[in-house]
Coordinates of C-alpha atoms and ligand atoms in Angstrom, one line a residue:
M1 CA -0.7 19.9 5.8
L2 CA -3.9 18.0 5.7
D3 CA -5.4 17.3 9.1
L4 CA -6.6 13.7 9.1
S5 CA -7.9 13.8 12.7
K6 CA -11.5 14.0 11.5
R7 CA -11.2 12.4 8.1
V8 CA -9.8 8.9 8.3
G9 CA -12.5 6.6 9.5
A10 CA -11.5 4.0 12.0
E11 CA -14.3 3.4 14.5
P12 CA -13.3 5.5 17.6
G13 CA -11.9 3.6 20.5
T14 CA -11.0 0.5 18.5
L15 CA -7.6 -1.1 18.2
C16 CA -7.3 0.2 14.6
D17 CA -8.1 3.7 15.7
R18 CA -5.3 3.6 18.3
L19 CA -2.9 2.3 15.6
F20 CA -4.0 5.0 13.2
Q21 CA -3.8 7.8 15.8
N22 CA -0.2 6.8 16.7
S23 CA 0.9 7.0 13.0
R24 CA -1.4 9.9 12.0
S25 CA 1.5 12.3 11.4
I26 CA 3.2 9.9 9.0
W27 CA -0.1 9.5 7.1
E28 CA -0.6 13.2 6.9
R29 CA 2.8 13.6 5.3
Q30 CA 1.7 11.3 2.4
F31 CA -1.1 13.6 1.1
D32 CA 1.2 16.5 0.5
H33 CA 4.2 14.4 -0.7
P34 CA 5.2 15.9 -4.1
F35 CA 4.7 12.6 -5.9
V36 CA 1.2 12.2 -4.5
E37 CA 0.3 15.9 -5.3
A38 CA 1.7 15.6 -8.8
L39 CA -0.1 12.3 -9.4
G40 CA -3.4 13.9 -8.3
N41 CA -3.1 17.0 -10.4
G42 CA -1.7 15.2 -13.4
S43 CA 1.7 17.0 -13.5
L44 CA 3.7 14.0 -12.5
P45 CA 6.5 13.4 -15.1
R46 CA 6.0 10.2 -17.1
E47 CA 9.4 8.9 -16.0
N48 CA 8.4 8.9 -12.3
F49 CA 5.1 7.2 -13.1
E50 CA 6.8 4.5 -15.1
F51 CA 9.3 3.9 -12.3
Y52 CA 6.5 3.7 -9.8
I53 CA 4.4 1.3 -11.8
L54 CA 7.4 -1.0 -12.5
Q55 CA 8.2 -1.1 -8.9
D56 CA 4.6 -1.5 -7.8
A57 CA 4.2 -4.6 -10.0
R58 CA 7.1 -6.2 -8.2
F59 CA 5.7 -5.1 -4.9
L60 CA 2.3 -6.7 -5.6
E61 CA 3.9 -10.0 -6.4
Q62 CA 5.3 -10.1 -2.9
L63 CA 2.1 -8.7 -1.3
T64 CA 0.3 -11.7 -2.9
K65 CA 2.5 -14.0 -0.8
I66 CA 1.7 -12.1 2.4
F67 CA -2.1 -12.6 1.9
A68 CA -1.5 -16.2 1.1
A69 CA 0.4 -16.6 4.3
G70 CA -2.5 -14.9 6.1
A71 CA -4.7 -17.8 4.9
I72 CA -2.2 -20.3 6.3
A73 CA -2.1 -18.5 9.6
S74 CA -5.8 -18.6 10.1
D75 CA -8.1 -21.3 11.5
E76 CA -11.4 -19.7 10.5
P77 CA -12.7 -20.7 7.1
A78 CA -14.3 -17.3 6.4
V79 CA -10.9 -15.5 7.1
M80 CA -9.1 -18.1 5.0
E81 CA -11.5 -17.5 2.2
K82 CA -11.0 -13.7 2.3
M83 CA -7.3 -14.0 2.5
C84 CA -7.2 -16.3 -0.5
Q85 CA -9.5 -13.8 -2.3
L86 CA -7.1 -10.9 -1.5
A87 CA -4.1 -13.0 -2.7
L88 CA -6.0 -13.7 -6.0
D89 CA -7.1 -10.1 -6.4
T90 CA -3.6 -8.8 -5.8
I91 CA -1.9 -11.1 -8.3
R92 CA -4.6 -10.3 -10.8
V93 CA -4.1 -6.5 -10.4
E94 CA -0.4 -7.2 -10.8
R95 CA -0.9 -9.1 -14.0
E96 CA -3.2 -6.4 -15.3
L97 CA -0.6 -3.7 -14.5
H98 CA 2.0 -5.8 -16.4
E99 CA -0.2 -6.2 -19.5
T100 CA -1.6 -2.7 -19.7
F101 CA 1.6 -0.8 -19.0
A102 CA 4.0 -3.2 -20.9
R103 CA 1.9 -2.1 -23.9
E104 CA 1.9 1.5 -23.0
F105 CA 5.6 1.7 -22.0
G106 CA 6.7 -0.3 -25.0
L107 CA 8.3 -3.0 -22.7
T108 CA 8.0 -6.8 -22.9
I109 CA 6.5 -8.6 -19.9
A110 CA 9.9 -10.3 -19.5
Q111 CA 11.6 -6.9 -19.3
M112 CA 9.0 -5.7 -16.7
E113 CA 9.5 -8.9 -14.6
A114 CA 13.3 -8.4 -14.8
T115 CA 13.1 -4.9 -13.1
P116 CA 15.2 -5.2 -10.0
L117 CA 13.6 -4.1 -6.7
A118 CA 14.7 -0.5 -5.7
P119 CA 16.1 -0.3 -2.2
T120 CA 12.9 0.9 -0.5
N121 CA 10.8 -1.7 -2.3
Y122 CA 13.3 -4.4 -1.3
A123 CA 13.2 -3.2 2.4
Y124 CA 9.4 -2.9 2.5
T125 CA 8.8 -6.3 1.1
R126 CA 11.5 -7.8 3.4
H127 CA 9.6 -6.2 6.3
L128 CA 6.4 -7.8 5.2
L129 CA 8.1 -11.2 4.7
S130 CA 9.7 -11.1 8.1
V131 CA 6.3 -10.5 9.7
V132 CA 5.0 -13.5 7.8
N133 CA 7.9 -15.7 9.1
N134 CA 7.7 -14.6 12.7
G135 CA 4.2 -13.4 13.1
T136 CA 0.7 -14.3 14.1
L137 CA -2.4 -13.6 12.0
P138 CA -3.0 -10.2 13.8
E139 CA 0.6 -9.3 13.0
I140 CA 0.3 -10.3 9.3
I141 CA -3.0 -8.3 9.0
T142 CA -1.4 -5.3 10.7
A143 CA 1.6 -5.3 8.3
T144 CA -0.7 -5.1 5.3
L145 CA -3.3 -2.7 6.7
P146 CA -1.6 0.6 6.0
C147 CA -1.2 -0.3 2.3
A148 CA -4.9 -1.1 1.8
W149 CA -6.1 1.7 4.0
I150 CA -3.9 4.6 2.9
Y151 CA -4.5 4.0 -0.9
A152 CA -8.3 4.1 -0.3
E153 CA -7.9 7.4 1.6
I154 CA -5.7 8.9 -1.1
G155 CA -8.1 7.8 -3.8
K156 CA -11.0 9.5 -1.9
H157 CA -8.8 12.6 -1.3
F158 CA -8.2 13.0 -5.0
V159 CA -11.8 12.7 -5.9
S160 CA -12.8 15.1 -3.1
L161 CA -10.6 17.7 -4.9
G162 CA -12.8 17.3 -8.0
D163 CA -13.5 14.5 -10.5
P164 CA -10.3 14.1 -12.6
P165 CA -11.0 15.5 -16.2
A166 CA -11.2 13.0 -19.1
D167 CA -7.7 13.9 -20.3
H168 CA -6.1 13.5 -16.9
P169 CA -3.1 11.2 -17.6
Y170 CA -3.5 9.2 -14.3
R171 CA -7.3 9.1 -14.3
N172 CA -7.4 5.3 -14.3
W173 CA -5.1 5.1 -11.3
I174 CA -7.2 7.5 -9.4
Q175 CA -10.5 5.8 -10.2
T176 CA -9.1 2.4 -9.3
Y177 CA -8.3 3.5 -5.8
A178 CA -11.3 5.8 -5.3
D179 CA -13.6 2.9 -6.1
P180 CA -15.7 1.9 -3.0
S181 CA -14.9 -1.8 -3.6
F182 CA -11.3 -0.9 -2.8
E183 CA -12.2 0.7 0.5
E184 CA -14.0 -2.5 1.5
V185 CA -10.6 -4.3 1.7
G186 CA -9.5 -1.9 4.4
T187 CA -12.8 -2.1 6.2
W188 CA -12.6 -5.9 6.3
L189 CA -9.0 -6.0 7.5
R190 CA -9.9 -3.5 10.3
T191 CA -13.0 -5.3 11.4
T192 CA -11.2 -8.6 11.5
L193 CA -8.1 -7.2 13.3
N194 CA -10.3 -5.6 15.9
R195 CA -12.1 -8.8 16.5
I196 CA -9.3 -11.4 16.6
T197 CA -6.6 -9.4 18.5
P198 CA -6.0 -10.2 22.2
E199 CA -6.3 -7.0 24.3
D200 CA -3.1 -7.1 26.2
E201 CA -0.6 -4.2 26.0
K202 CA 2.3 -6.3 24.8
T203 CA 0.4 -7.3 21.8
F204 CA -0.6 -3.7 21.1
R205 CA 3.0 -2.5 21.3
R206 CA 4.1 -5.1 18.7
L207 CA 1.2 -4.3 16.4
D208 CA 1.9 -0.6 16.8
E209 CA 5.5 -1.1 15.8
I210 CA 4.6 -3.1 12.7
F211 CA 1.9 -0.6 11.7
T212 CA 4.2 2.3 12.1
I213 CA 6.9 0.7 10.0
S214 CA 4.5 -0.2 7.2
S215 CA 3.1 3.3 7.3
R216 CA 6.6 4.8 7.0
Y217 CA 7.4 2.5 4.1
E218 CA 4.2 3.7 2.3
W219 CA 5.6 7.2 2.5
M220 CA 9.0 6.0 1.5
F221 CA 7.5 4.2 -1.6
W222 CA 6.3 7.6 -2.9
E223 CA 9.7 9.1 -2.1
M224 CA 11.4 6.3 -3.9
A225 CA 9.5 6.9 -7.1
W226 CA 9.8 10.7 -6.8
T227 CA 13.6 10.5 -6.5
L228 CA 14.0 7.5 -8.9
E229 CA 15.8 5.9 -6.0
A230 CA 18.9 3.8 -7.0
W231 CA 21.2 1.4 -5.2
K232 CA 24.5 2.8 -4.0
P233 CA 27.3 2.5 -4.9
Q234 CA 26.4 2.4 -8.5
I235 CA 28.3 -0.1 -10.5
S236 CA 28.4 -0.2 -14.3
Ligands
VIB1 C1 3.2 0.3 -2.4 C2 1.7 0.0 -2.5 N1 0.9 0.1 -1.4 C3 -0.4 -0.1 -1.5 C4 -1.0 -0.4 -2.7 C5 -2.5 -0.6 -2.8 N2 -2.9 -2.0 -3.1 C6 -2.9 -2.6 -4.2 S1 -3.5 -4.2 -4.2 C7 -3.9 -4.0 -2.6 C8 -4.6 -5.1 -1.8 C9 -5.9 -5.6 -2.3 O1 -5.8 -6.3 -3.5 C10 -3.5 -2.8 -2.2 C11 -3.7 -2.4 -0.8 C12 -0.1 -0.5 -3.9 N3 -0.6 -0.8 -5.1 N4 1.2 -0.3 -3.7

């Protein structure tokens, strides 16, 4: 298993470093998840990738709302601006996914939008929405932090294994997340969270719980796409 103790950069001693250290073993399990390994080496069956992209498009719709709620929860114009920017970037990525992959998969946009959320996707997005409903700005940022941070780390990890060849079927995906502009999202979320969070232990415990749950759902999202997860019982 990949040892992330020296690889994942959160500034030592900060709140975000403490959150990361507590969830490190969950993060390490993502790098050798069969879906992630197969995505990286290009052997992932098309069916699993399509399932993943369809679910991810629906996930990003919901994530957009979480960032928008972060803008509402903030009183600082610079934070509001960045949260609005993240909401806008996320819905745009989502639209691009729709348009590109609808063409590639031979689906209409209406068909893509009609894809029902699989159980894990439903649960993950309900977790995020419940933090929005009950939470403070540090809680909202914490809920979204694993998603921004882990993808940047996985993108860098793939590139560290060697530049994907031109005929790699998932080259675009890898390059999107290995791009330094993507890492900047995680850096901004961490810097802001470290700065605005009160230092008491009760707050830390709540953020730690939220961070751990989001980290687990990130692992479960790969697992969902690897197993083509379905609702049970199945009804026809
Ligand atoms: C399940 C899931 N988790 C994380 C991402 C990565 N991601 C895509 S957009 C965005 C925020 C910045 O716009 C982040 C972090 C994803 N696509 N799907």
